[in-house]
Amino acid sequence: MSFTTAYAFEAKEIQGYILDRTRMREMVGASGIIDSLCNAPLDQALDALNLTENSDYQFCRRGGGGFTLLFREKNQASALRDLISLIVPHYAPHLPFVHAVASAASSLEAIEDALKQLKVAEQQPQVDLPLAGPLTERSRRTGLPAVAQQHGEYVDAAARTKQRFAIKDDTLAAKFLTQEQLNHYRWPVDLNPKEFNDKSDPTDRPTFPYLDGAVRYLAIIHIDGNGFGQALKSLRDAIKQRADYAEIEYAFSQTINEIGQTAAQQATTQILIPAAQDGALPARPLLLGGDDLTLLVRGDVALPFATAFIEAFERESQQQLRDLSELYTIPLPDGFTACGGIAYIGAKQPFYRAYHLTEKLCDRAKTQAKAVIAQNGDRVPSAIAFDRITNLMEQGSGRADLTLAGAVYATDTHIKGLPPLNNLLSLQREVAQESGELQGLVKKLHTQLSQQSGDVALYRRWRETHSKGCATLDNHLHALGSADTDRPVVRCAQQYFSPLGDVKNLIMVHNHHGESHDADTQN
């Protein structure tokens, strides 16, 4: 009998599950839970049911908070589904998930039917059981039913589980380091030493290594690969009649995981290890699965890490997809690109705000990158956008079509239709190295751009009295696109933006002794 029954499982709202807490230890624990969900709990469930791989079931996908298996018998798939329904709420309290079992004439049809059922299940409301009664004490931070009291504070089941997991498991963070590096470098668990004053953690892990005297800016990085969904669809169409269908799809899934892990290790070696303090790395991995990466990092190394990861992701995907294509004689793309978003945030500001901004910035980068496909050989280029969380409250009433900060930049200087990131960084270095007068002017111009009255008069006066600086700024603006003569703004393809806002943000997050009121204020 062939494998014609599929069981598909998918954890939902993963980013929110990780980032909806202000305490880093709970975010660390949540990321570890998500990373391990497809490993030990699943293996234990299969062992409990006495099921054997390749005899009773085959893997098609495993990782990133989801998995898909093919079974010979529908009752075996149903038994696993029922057992997972009991395991997940205890292993990952309050984590939303959907799963489905489907049988069909072929493996491919079974998988497609199961995935369709997942989409339907996503629209149905989920209820945590048992329901909390009117006399139930609740956590003040979340409003969820409390299950314990720690240091005079009621905590819910998810918070307690996340805190415990942060201490006992660090498999996700280990993926970012080589075996040799694991002996010399450690990842922080807490943002400050007073966050958890207990003896439950015997490992003496470091707190976050801020720079001495620096403004305490952190950043949330989210990077998502381009073209993965289309590549998987094309692969399934090409192998749907092959007997080794499940083996090939699983190999593809594992290859994508390996590409992301290798790229993360290379970016860590290149950027984070040189920035470590006494072996403590200035970052904390939160999600690494498939073509997705989410990372909490010190603000000054956020952009360098993101660009290093994207470059490594492109290189590794080219090599590993070529090897996989030759191994199974299957059609695969020449490689993948990736787009990312970075949200800078003060160390005391709530992380969920940064998470939502990061997602929007990543989506903006993808949209702009897809708009210039025709100019780049029908290939979505890699791109990135970044902004500070406080800018959401600083936006004025200027032109709606003008982007004041968070423009999309190409990570490759040869991309057409997007301003090159390297050219923006050249402008940022020029402004940072100049006198305080130029930096002050950049802030004034950026502020006036957000006002309805405009900044034309100020900009013209400055050009009349600073011919040298004017020529330098013009050169940088023209390097980013078509510069406006009356405003420090640039038009590049579909974007109409001022790079001054992004320059201001980069200077602020790299300023060791700059303004700190917005970075240290909890909104």
Short mmCIF file of C-alpha atoms in Angstrom, two decimals:
data_model
loop_
_atom_site.label_atom_id
_atom_site.label_comp_id
_atom_site.label_asym_id
_atom_site.label_seq_id
_atom_site.Cartn_x
_atom_site.Cartn_y
_atom_site.Cartn_z
CA MET A 1 0.00 0.00 0.00
CA SER A 2 1.33 3.46 -0.93
CA PHE A 3 1.46 6.60 1.18
CA THR A 4 -1.83 8.30 0.31
CA THR A 5 -2.86 9.90 3.61
CA ALA A 6 -1.34 13.21 4.69
CA TYR A 7 -1.18 14.82 8.10
CA ALA A 8 -0.25 18.50 8.10
CA PHE A 9 0.44 20.64 11.17
CA GLU A 10 1.15 24.37 11.34
CA ALA A 11 1.76 26.62 14.34
CA LYS A 12 0.14 30.02 13.81
CA GLU A 13 1.02 33.57 14.85
CA ILE A 14 4.57 32.49 15.61
CA GLN A 15 6.05 35.99 15.56
CA GLY A 16 3.40 37.25 17.95
CA TYR A 17 3.89 34.27 20.26
CA ILE A 18 7.58 35.11 20.54
CA LEU A 19 7.47 38.90 20.62
CA ASP A 20 4.32 39.72 22.57
CA ARG A 21 6.30 39.90 25.84
CA THR A 22 8.56 42.70 27.08
CA ARG A 23 10.91 40.34 28.89
CA MET A 24 13.66 38.93 26.75
CA ARG A 25 13.86 35.70 28.73
CA GLU A 26 10.28 34.88 27.77
CA MET A 27 11.02 35.69 24.13
CA VAL A 28 14.04 33.41 24.28
CA GLY A 29 11.96 30.60 25.75
CA ALA A 30 9.20 31.07 23.18
CA SER A 31 11.68 30.91 20.31
CA GLY A 32 13.13 27.70 21.75
CA ILE A 33 9.66 26.18 22.04
CA ILE A 34 8.87 26.98 18.41
CA ASP A 35 12.22 25.67 17.20
CA SER A 36 11.88 22.36 19.05
CA LEU A 37 8.16 21.83 18.45
CA CYS A 38 8.79 19.80 15.31
CA ASN A 39 11.50 17.68 16.90
CA ALA A 40 11.30 16.06 20.35
CA PRO A 41 7.49 16.29 20.88
CA LEU A 42 6.81 14.89 17.43
CA ASP A 43 9.37 12.10 17.77
CA GLN A 44 7.96 11.12 21.16
CA ALA A 45 4.42 11.05 19.77
CA LEU A 46 5.47 8.79 16.88
CA ASP A 47 7.33 6.48 19.27
CA ALA A 48 4.31 6.33 21.60
CA LEU A 49 2.19 5.14 18.68
CA ASN A 50 4.84 2.55 17.67
CA LEU A 51 5.14 4.03 14.20
CA THR A 52 8.26 3.48 12.10
CA GLU A 53 9.65 5.91 9.53
CA ASN A 54 9.56 4.69 5.90
CA SER A 55 7.46 1.73 6.97
CA ASP A 56 4.42 3.51 8.42
CA TYR A 57 5.12 7.13 7.47
CA GLN A 58 7.38 9.47 5.52
CA PHE A 59 8.31 13.09 6.17
CA CYS A 60 7.62 15.70 3.50
CA ARG A 61 8.38 18.78 5.57
CA ARG A 62 9.73 19.41 9.05
CA GLY A 63 10.73 22.70 10.63
CA GLY A 64 9.74 26.32 11.03
CA GLY A 65 6.81 25.50 13.32
CA GLY A 66 5.19 23.04 10.94
CA PHE A 67 5.44 19.55 9.50
CA THR A 68 3.79 17.31 6.93
CA LEU A 69 3.84 13.50 6.99
CA LEU A 70 2.49 10.84 4.64
CA PHE A 71 0.97 7.63 6.05
CA ARG A 72 -0.08 4.31 4.61
CA GLU A 73 -3.04 4.04 6.97
CA LYS A 74 -5.49 6.84 7.70
CA ASN A 75 -6.09 5.60 11.25
CA GLN A 76 -2.37 6.08 11.99
CA ALA A 77 -2.51 9.70 10.81
CA SER A 78 -5.67 10.30 12.83
CA ALA A 79 -4.08 8.80 15.94
CA LEU A 80 -1.09 11.13 15.61
CA ARG A 81 -3.38 14.12 15.09
CA ASP A 82 -5.33 13.28 18.25
CA LEU A 83 -2.15 12.84 20.28
CA ILE A 84 -0.66 16.11 19.00
CA SER A 85 -3.88 17.83 20.04
CA LEU A 86 -3.08 16.87 23.63
CA ILE A 87 0.68 17.46 23.51
CA VAL A 88 0.91 20.95 22.02
CA PRO A 89 -1.27 22.81 24.58
CA HIS A 90 0.96 21.47 27.37
CA TYR A 91 4.25 21.90 25.51
CA ALA A 92 3.42 25.38 24.16
CA PRO A 93 0.55 26.90 26.18
CA HIS A 94 -1.64 29.42 24.31
CA LEU A 95 0.13 28.78 20.98
CA PRO A 96 -2.48 28.75 18.17
CA PHE A 97 -2.14 25.88 15.72
CA VAL A 98 -4.08 24.10 12.99
CA HIS A 99 -3.77 20.56 11.67
CA ALA A 100 -5.61 18.27 9.31
CA VAL A 101 -5.71 14.73 7.91
CA ALA A 102 -6.63 14.01 4.30
CA SER A 103 -6.65 10.92 2.09
CA ALA A 104 -6.59 10.87 -1.71
CA ALA A 105 -5.60 8.78 -4.72
CA SER A 106 -2.00 10.04 -4.65
CA SER A 107 0.49 11.51 -2.21
CA LEU A 108 0.39 14.92 -3.88
CA GLU A 109 -3.40 15.11 -3.81
CA ALA A 110 -3.45 14.09 -0.16
CA ILE A 111 -0.97 16.83 0.75
CA GLU A 112 -2.85 19.45 -1.25
CA ASP A 113 -6.15 18.46 0.40
CA ALA A 114 -4.60 18.62 3.88
CA LEU A 115 -3.13 22.06 3.19
CA LYS A 116 -6.51 23.29 1.94
CA GLN A 117 -8.08 22.12 5.19
CA LEU A 118 -5.46 24.09 7.12
CA LYS A 119 -6.52 27.29 5.38
CA VAL A 120 -10.13 26.62 6.29
CA ALA A 121 -9.17 25.85 9.91
CA GLU A 122 -7.30 29.16 10.16
CA GLN A 123 -10.60 31.01 9.76
CA GLN A 124 -12.18 29.21 12.68
CA PRO A 125 -11.81 30.70 16.18
CA GLN A 126 -9.71 28.74 18.64
CA VAL A 127 -10.53 28.52 22.33
CA ASP A 128 -8.06 27.68 25.09
CA LEU A 129 -9.40 24.98 27.39
CA PRO A 130 -10.31 24.84 30.18
CA LEU A 131 -12.05 28.21 30.24
CA ALA A 132 -11.21 30.51 33.14
CA GLY A 133 -13.99 31.03 35.68
CA PRO A 134 -14.95 34.35 37.32
CA LEU A 135 -12.90 33.57 40.43
CA THR A 136 -9.73 32.79 38.50
CA GLU A 137 -6.75 35.04 39.20
CA ARG A 138 -5.26 36.50 36.03
CA SER A 139 -1.83 37.67 34.96
CA ARG A 140 -1.66 41.47 34.98
CA ARG A 141 0.69 41.48 32.00
CA THR A 142 -1.44 39.35 29.68
CA GLY A 143 -4.92 38.97 31.16
CA LEU A 144 -4.59 35.19 30.82
CA PRO A 145 -5.45 32.83 33.70
CA ALA A 146 -2.61 32.62 36.22
CA VAL A 147 -1.09 29.26 37.15
CA ALA A 148 1.65 30.38 39.54
CA GLN A 149 3.00 33.30 41.52
CA GLN A 150 6.59 34.49 41.06
CA HIS A 151 8.09 37.33 43.11
CA GLY A 152 4.65 38.57 44.04
CA GLU A 153 3.40 38.53 40.43
CA TYR A 154 0.82 36.14 38.97
CA VAL A 155 2.01 34.50 35.77
CA ASP A 156 0.11 32.55 33.13
CA ALA A 157 1.01 29.11 31.80
CA ALA A 158 2.71 30.45 28.67
CA ALA A 159 4.95 32.83 30.64
CA ARG A 160 6.00 30.14 33.10
CA THR A 161 6.73 27.63 30.33
CA LYS A 162 8.70 30.17 28.32
CA GLN A 163 10.83 31.15 31.33
CA ARG A 164 11.63 27.52 32.09
CA PHE A 165 12.43 26.74 28.48
CA ALA A 166 14.84 29.69 28.26
CA ILE A 167 16.93 28.07 30.99
CA LYS A 168 16.92 24.45 29.90
CA ASP A 169 17.11 24.68 26.11
CA ASP A 170 19.26 26.70 23.72
CA THR A 171 19.15 24.66 20.51
CA LEU A 172 18.00 27.58 18.33
CA ALA A 173 20.87 29.85 19.35
CA ALA A 174 23.33 26.99 18.81
CA LYS A 175 22.40 26.95 15.11
CA PHE A 176 24.04 30.34 14.68
CA LEU A 177 27.45 29.13 15.85
CA THR A 178 29.90 26.45 14.76
CA GLN A 179 30.81 23.75 17.25
CA GLU A 180 34.11 25.47 17.99
CA GLN A 181 32.45 28.84 18.55
CA LEU A 182 29.99 27.32 21.04
CA ASN A 183 32.91 26.85 23.43
CA HIS A 184 33.83 30.53 23.42
CA TYR A 185 30.66 32.60 22.95
CA ARG A 186 27.35 32.85 24.77
CA TRP A 187 23.98 34.36 23.99
CA PRO A 188 22.29 36.71 26.49
CA VAL A 189 19.05 35.68 28.14
CA ASP A 190 18.09 38.90 29.93
CA LEU A 191 18.23 42.56 28.88
CA ASN A 192 19.36 43.65 32.34
CA PRO A 193 20.61 41.82 35.44
CA LYS A 194 17.62 42.84 37.57
CA GLU A 195 15.00 41.47 35.18
CA PHE A 196 14.92 38.10 36.97
CA ASN A 197 16.41 38.04 40.45
CA ASP A 198 16.12 34.36 41.26
CA LYS A 199 18.28 31.27 41.52
CA SER A 200 16.40 29.18 39.00
CA ASP A 201 19.11 29.59 36.35
CA PRO A 202 22.32 27.83 37.37
CA THR A 203 24.06 28.56 34.06
CA ASP A 204 25.15 32.14 34.86
CA ARG A 205 24.26 33.40 31.42
CA PRO A 206 25.24 36.94 30.46
CA THR A 207 22.91 39.90 30.22
CA PHE A 208 22.73 41.91 27.03
CA PRO A 209 26.13 43.50 26.16
CA TYR A 210 25.32 47.17 25.53
CA LEU A 211 28.09 49.55 24.55
CA ASP A 212 29.45 51.59 27.47
CA GLY A 213 27.93 55.08 27.50
CA ALA A 214 25.87 54.35 24.41
CA VAL A 215 22.25 55.06 23.70
CA ARG A 216 20.54 51.73 24.30
CA TYR A 217 18.99 51.03 20.93
CA LEU A 218 17.96 47.51 20.02
CA ALA A 219 16.60 46.28 16.71
CA ILE A 220 14.26 43.56 15.54
CA ILE A 221 15.35 42.07 12.21
CA HIS A 222 12.97 40.06 10.06
CA ILE A 223 14.19 38.57 6.77
CA ASP A 224 12.08 36.50 4.40
CA GLY A 225 13.27 34.70 1.28
CA ASN A 226 11.89 35.47 -2.17
CA GLY A 227 10.48 32.86 -4.50
CA PHE A 228 10.31 29.91 -2.11
CA GLY A 229 6.57 29.31 -2.57
CA GLN A 230 6.76 29.40 -6.35
CA ALA A 231 9.81 27.12 -6.36
CA LEU A 232 7.96 24.57 -4.20
CA LYS A 233 4.90 24.68 -6.46
CA SER A 234 7.02 24.16 -9.58
CA LEU A 235 8.88 21.31 -7.90
CA ARG A 236 5.66 19.55 -6.92
CA ASP A 237 4.33 19.82 -10.47
CA ALA A 238 7.56 18.34 -11.83
CA ILE A 239 7.77 15.33 -9.48
CA LYS A 240 4.11 14.50 -8.83
CA GLN A 241 4.36 11.26 -10.82
CA ARG A 242 7.63 10.09 -9.31
CA ALA A 243 7.80 7.30 -6.75
CA ASP A 244 10.31 9.25 -4.64
CA TYR A 245 8.02 12.29 -4.40
CA ALA A 246 8.03 12.45 -0.58
CA GLU A 247 11.79 11.93 -0.36
CA ILE A 248 12.47 14.79 -2.80
CA GLU A 249 10.11 17.23 -1.10
CA TYR A 250 11.60 16.45 2.30
CA ALA A 251 15.13 16.89 0.91
CA PHE A 252 14.10 20.26 -0.51
CA SER A 253 12.64 21.31 2.85
CA GLN A 254 15.79 20.30 4.71
CA THR A 255 17.97 22.07 2.14
CA ILE A 256 16.12 25.32 2.72
CA ASN A 257 16.68 24.92 6.47
CA GLU A 258 20.37 24.25 5.87
CA ILE A 259 20.70 27.33 3.64
CA GLY A 260 19.25 29.56 6.35
CA GLN A 261 21.38 28.01 9.10
CA THR A 262 24.62 28.30 7.13
CA ALA A 263 23.86 31.92 6.21
CA ALA A 264 23.13 32.69 9.88
CA GLN A 265 26.45 31.17 10.94
CA GLN A 266 28.37 33.16 8.36
CA ALA A 267 26.70 36.44 9.33
CA THR A 268 27.32 35.70 13.02
CA THR A 269 31.00 35.00 12.36
CA GLN A 270 31.38 38.12 10.23
CA ILE A 271 29.41 40.65 12.32
CA LEU A 272 28.40 39.46 15.79
CA ILE A 273 31.55 37.72 17.00
CA PRO A 274 33.80 40.77 16.42
CA ALA A 275 31.25 42.83 18.40
CA ALA A 276 31.10 40.42 21.36
CA GLN A 277 32.03 41.61 24.86
CA ASP A 278 33.71 39.09 27.13
CA GLY A 279 32.21 36.31 25.04
CA ALA A 280 28.66 37.73 25.20
CA LEU A 281 27.16 38.22 21.75
CA PRO A 282 25.12 41.42 21.14
CA ALA A 283 22.08 39.60 19.78
CA ARG A 284 19.52 36.94 20.49
CA PRO A 285 18.09 34.61 17.80
CA LEU A 286 14.30 34.40 17.93
CA LEU A 287 13.36 32.45 14.81
CA LEU A 288 15.22 30.53 12.13
CA GLY A 289 13.11 28.24 9.99
CA GLY A 290 13.00 27.69 6.26
CA ASP A 291 13.65 31.02 4.58
CA ASP A 292 12.62 33.10 7.63
CA LEU A 293 14.89 34.79 10.17
CA THR A 294 13.95 36.93 13.17
CA LEU A 295 16.63 38.30 15.47
CA LEU A 296 16.88 40.72 18.38
CA VAL A 297 20.17 42.57 18.05
CA ARG A 298 22.00 45.62 19.34
CA GLY A 299 21.12 48.58 17.16
CA ASP A 300 24.60 49.40 15.83
CA VAL A 301 25.12 45.94 14.30
CA ALA A 302 21.58 45.38 12.97
CA LEU A 303 22.05 46.63 9.40
CA PRO A 304 25.50 45.03 8.94
CA PHE A 305 24.14 41.68 10.16
CA ALA A 306 21.06 41.84 7.95
CA THR A 307 23.05 42.60 4.81
CA ALA A 308 25.65 39.93 5.65
CA PHE A 309 22.89 37.35 6.12
CA ILE A 310 21.17 38.26 2.85
CA GLU A 311 24.45 38.04 0.91
CA ALA A 312 25.29 34.67 2.49
CA PHE A 313 21.73 33.43 1.87
CA GLU A 314 22.08 34.21 -1.83
CA ARG A 315 25.47 32.45 -2.09
CA GLU A 316 24.42 29.36 -0.16
CA SER A 317 21.13 28.97 -2.03
CA GLN A 318 22.92 29.03 -5.37
CA GLN A 319 25.33 26.29 -4.32
CA GLN A 320 22.97 24.02 -2.38
CA LEU A 321 20.08 24.22 -4.86
CA ARG A 322 22.48 23.35 -7.67
CA ASP A 323 23.71 20.31 -5.72
CA LEU A 324 20.16 19.18 -4.93
CA SER A 325 19.07 19.63 -8.54
CA GLU A 326 21.93 17.44 -9.75
CA LEU A 327 21.31 14.80 -7.06
CA TYR A 328 17.65 14.19 -7.94
CA THR A 329 17.61 15.56 -11.51
CA ILE A 330 14.91 18.08 -10.70
CA PRO A 331 14.24 21.65 -11.86
CA LEU A 332 15.15 24.24 -9.23
CA PRO A 333 15.85 27.99 -9.43
CA ASP A 334 19.42 29.24 -9.72
CA GLY A 335 19.14 30.58 -6.19
CA PHE A 336 17.02 32.64 -3.83
CA THR A 337 17.13 36.29 -2.86
CA ALA A 338 15.68 37.79 0.32
CA CYS A 339 14.07 40.96 1.62
CA GLY A 340 14.24 42.29 5.15
CA GLY A 341 12.91 44.86 7.56
CA ILE A 342 14.63 46.37 10.60
CA ALA A 343 12.82 48.23 13.38
CA TYR A 344 14.99 50.13 15.84
CA ILE A 345 13.59 50.42 19.34
CA GLY A 346 14.64 51.69 22.74
CA ALA A 347 15.58 48.99 25.24
CA LYS A 348 12.61 49.89 27.48
CA GLN A 349 9.99 50.12 24.75
CA PRO A 350 7.52 47.25 24.11
CA PHE A 351 8.77 44.80 21.51
CA TYR A 352 5.42 44.04 19.93
CA ARG A 353 5.42 47.52 18.38
CA ALA A 354 8.78 46.88 16.78
CA TYR A 355 7.60 43.48 15.51
CA HIS A 356 4.63 44.98 13.66
CA LEU A 357 6.83 47.70 12.16
CA THR A 358 9.43 45.13 11.12
CA GLU A 359 6.83 43.09 9.26
CA LYS A 360 5.52 46.17 7.47
CA LEU A 361 9.02 47.19 6.45
CA CYS A 362 9.78 43.70 5.15
CA ASP A 363 6.51 43.68 3.18
CA ARG A 364 7.36 47.12 1.78
CA ALA A 365 10.76 45.86 0.67
CA LYS A 366 9.17 42.86 -1.04
CA THR A 367 6.59 45.03 -2.81
CA GLN A 368 9.18 47.46 -4.14
CA ALA A 369 11.54 44.64 -5.14
CA LYS A 370 8.81 42.83 -7.08
CA ALA A 371 7.98 46.09 -8.88
CA VAL A 372 11.41 46.09 -10.56
CA ILE A 373 11.55 42.43 -11.59
CA ALA A 374 11.39 43.30 -15.30
CA GLN A 375 14.48 45.50 -14.96
CA ASN A 376 16.49 42.73 -13.29
CA GLY A 377 16.13 39.69 -15.51
CA ASP A 378 12.77 38.56 -14.10
CA ARG A 379 14.38 38.00 -10.72
CA VAL A 380 13.20 39.59 -7.47
CA PRO A 381 16.22 41.47 -6.11
CA SER A 382 17.26 41.46 -2.47
CA ALA A 383 16.23 44.62 -0.65
CA ILE A 384 15.92 46.06 2.82
CA ALA A 385 14.07 48.84 4.67
CA PHE A 386 14.56 50.16 8.20
CA ASP A 387 13.04 52.73 10.55
CA ARG A 388 12.87 53.75 14.21
CA ILE A 389 9.75 52.95 16.19
CA THR A 390 9.54 56.53 17.51
CA ASN A 391 9.17 57.85 13.95
CA LEU A 392 5.62 56.51 13.94
CA MET A 393 4.70 59.32 16.36
CA GLU A 394 6.93 61.96 14.74
CA GLN A 395 5.32 61.93 11.29
CA GLY A 396 3.91 65.30 10.36
CA SER A 397 1.42 66.41 7.75
CA GLY A 398 3.70 66.59 4.73
CA ARG A 399 3.11 65.14 1.29
CA ALA A 400 1.46 61.75 1.42
CA ASP A 401 3.54 60.43 -1.49
CA LEU A 402 6.86 61.36 0.16
CA THR A 403 8.60 58.71 2.26
CA LEU A 404 10.44 60.46 5.09
CA ALA A 405 12.13 57.32 6.46
CA GLY A 406 12.03 53.61 5.77
CA ALA A 407 12.75 53.74 2.04
CA VAL A 408 13.64 50.47 0.32
CA TYR A 409 17.27 49.95 -0.71
CA ALA A 410 18.91 47.27 -2.83
CA THR A 411 21.64 45.31 -1.07
CA ASP A 412 23.39 44.77 -4.43
CA THR A 413 24.81 47.87 -6.14
CA HIS A 414 24.04 46.42 -9.59
CA ILE A 415 20.26 46.26 -9.09
CA LYS A 416 18.22 48.54 -11.33
CA GLY A 417 15.20 50.51 -10.10
CA LEU A 418 16.15 50.62 -6.39
CA PRO A 419 18.57 52.98 -4.65
CA PRO A 420 21.76 51.14 -3.57
CA LEU A 421 22.19 50.70 0.16
CA ASN A 422 25.94 51.31 -0.13
CA ASN A 423 25.29 54.80 -1.52
CA LEU A 424 23.07 55.62 1.45
CA LEU A 425 25.79 54.43 3.82
CA SER A 426 28.29 56.67 2.05
CA LEU A 427 26.00 59.64 2.68
CA GLN A 428 25.56 58.61 6.32
CA ARG A 429 29.35 58.40 6.83
CA GLU A 430 29.83 61.80 5.19
CA VAL A 431 27.27 63.46 7.47
CA ALA A 432 28.53 61.65 10.59
CA GLN A 433 32.11 62.78 9.96
CA GLU A 434 31.19 66.40 9.34
CA SER A 435 30.66 69.08 11.98
CA GLY A 436 27.65 69.22 14.25
CA GLU A 437 26.30 72.01 12.02
CA LEU A 438 25.71 69.64 9.12
CA GLN A 439 24.13 67.04 11.35
CA GLY A 440 21.88 69.73 12.80
CA LEU A 441 20.88 70.82 9.31
CA VAL A 442 19.98 67.27 8.36
CA LYS A 443 17.66 67.06 11.37
CA LYS A 444 16.07 70.44 10.55
CA LEU A 445 15.52 69.57 6.89
CA HIS A 446 14.05 66.22 7.81
CA THR A 447 11.70 67.84 10.32
CA GLN A 448 10.54 70.48 7.84
CA LEU A 449 9.94 67.88 5.16
CA SER A 450 7.24 66.44 7.41
CA GLN A 451 5.44 69.78 7.60
CA GLN A 452 2.86 70.99 5.14
CA SER A 453 4.64 74.35 4.68
CA GLY A 454 7.69 72.67 3.21
CA ASP A 455 11.39 73.40 3.50
CA VAL A 456 12.26 75.04 0.20
CA ALA A 457 13.39 78.39 1.68
CA LEU A 458 15.69 76.82 4.28
CA TYR A 459 17.16 74.43 1.75
CA ARG A 460 17.86 77.23 -0.75
CA ARG A 461 19.54 79.42 1.89
CA TRP A 462 21.79 76.56 2.91
CA ARG A 463 22.75 75.87 -0.73
CA GLU A 464 23.63 79.54 -1.22
CA THR A 465 25.94 79.67 1.81
CA HIS A 466 27.47 76.19 1.72
CA SER A 467 28.59 75.56 -1.82
CA LYS A 468 31.05 72.81 -0.88
CA GLY A 469 28.59 70.93 1.28
CA CYS A 470 25.94 71.48 -1.35
CA ALA A 471 28.04 69.81 -4.05
CA THR A 472 28.80 66.88 -1.73
CA LEU A 473 25.13 66.36 -0.85
CA ASP A 474 24.11 66.63 -4.52
CA ASN A 475 26.57 63.90 -5.47
CA HIS A 476 25.17 61.58 -2.83
CA LEU A 477 21.55 62.32 -3.77
CA HIS A 478 22.21 61.70 -7.48
CA ALA A 479 23.87 58.39 -6.55
CA LEU A 480 20.54 57.30 -5.04
CA GLY A 481 18.28 58.38 -7.90
CA SER A 482 16.92 61.47 -9.61
CA ALA A 483 17.40 64.36 -7.15
CA ASP A 484 14.97 67.25 -6.73
CA THR A 485 16.49 70.74 -7.16
CA ASP A 486 14.34 72.40 -4.47
CA ARG A 487 14.25 69.65 -1.85
CA PRO A 488 16.67 67.04 -0.51
CA VAL A 489 14.51 64.29 -1.97
CA VAL A 490 15.06 61.59 -4.58
CA ARG A 491 12.86 59.79 -7.06
CA CYS A 492 13.84 56.25 -7.95
CA ALA A 493 11.34 54.14 -9.91
CA GLN A 494 8.18 54.02 -7.76
CA GLN A 495 9.77 55.60 -4.69
CA TYR A 496 9.77 59.32 -3.87
CA PHE A 497 11.75 59.70 -0.69
CA SER A 498 14.22 61.70 1.34
CA PRO A 499 17.30 59.75 2.44
CA LEU A 500 17.85 62.26 5.25
CA GLY A 501 15.42 60.44 7.54
CA ASP A 502 17.29 57.17 7.10
CA VAL A 503 20.62 58.94 7.57
CA LYS A 504 19.33 60.52 10.78
CA ASN A 505 18.20 57.13 12.08
CA LEU A 506 21.53 55.47 11.35
CA ILE A 507 23.47 58.26 13.05
CA MET A 508 21.25 58.04 16.12
CA VAL A 509 21.56 54.28 16.58
CA HIS A 510 25.34 54.48 16.08
CA ASN A 511 25.77 57.51 18.35
CA HIS A 512 27.48 56.39 21.56
CA HIS A 513 26.70 59.59 23.41
CA GLY A 514 23.73 61.02 21.54
CA GLU A 515 20.16 61.80 22.40
CA SER A 516 18.66 59.08 24.54
CA HIS A 517 15.24 60.29 25.59
CA ASP A 518 13.34 58.27 22.99
CA ALA A 519 15.47 55.16 23.42
CA ASP A 520 14.93 54.97 27.14
CA THR A 521 11.25 55.85 27.26
CA GLN A 522 8.63 53.16 27.54
CA ASN A 523 5.60 54.11 25.49
#
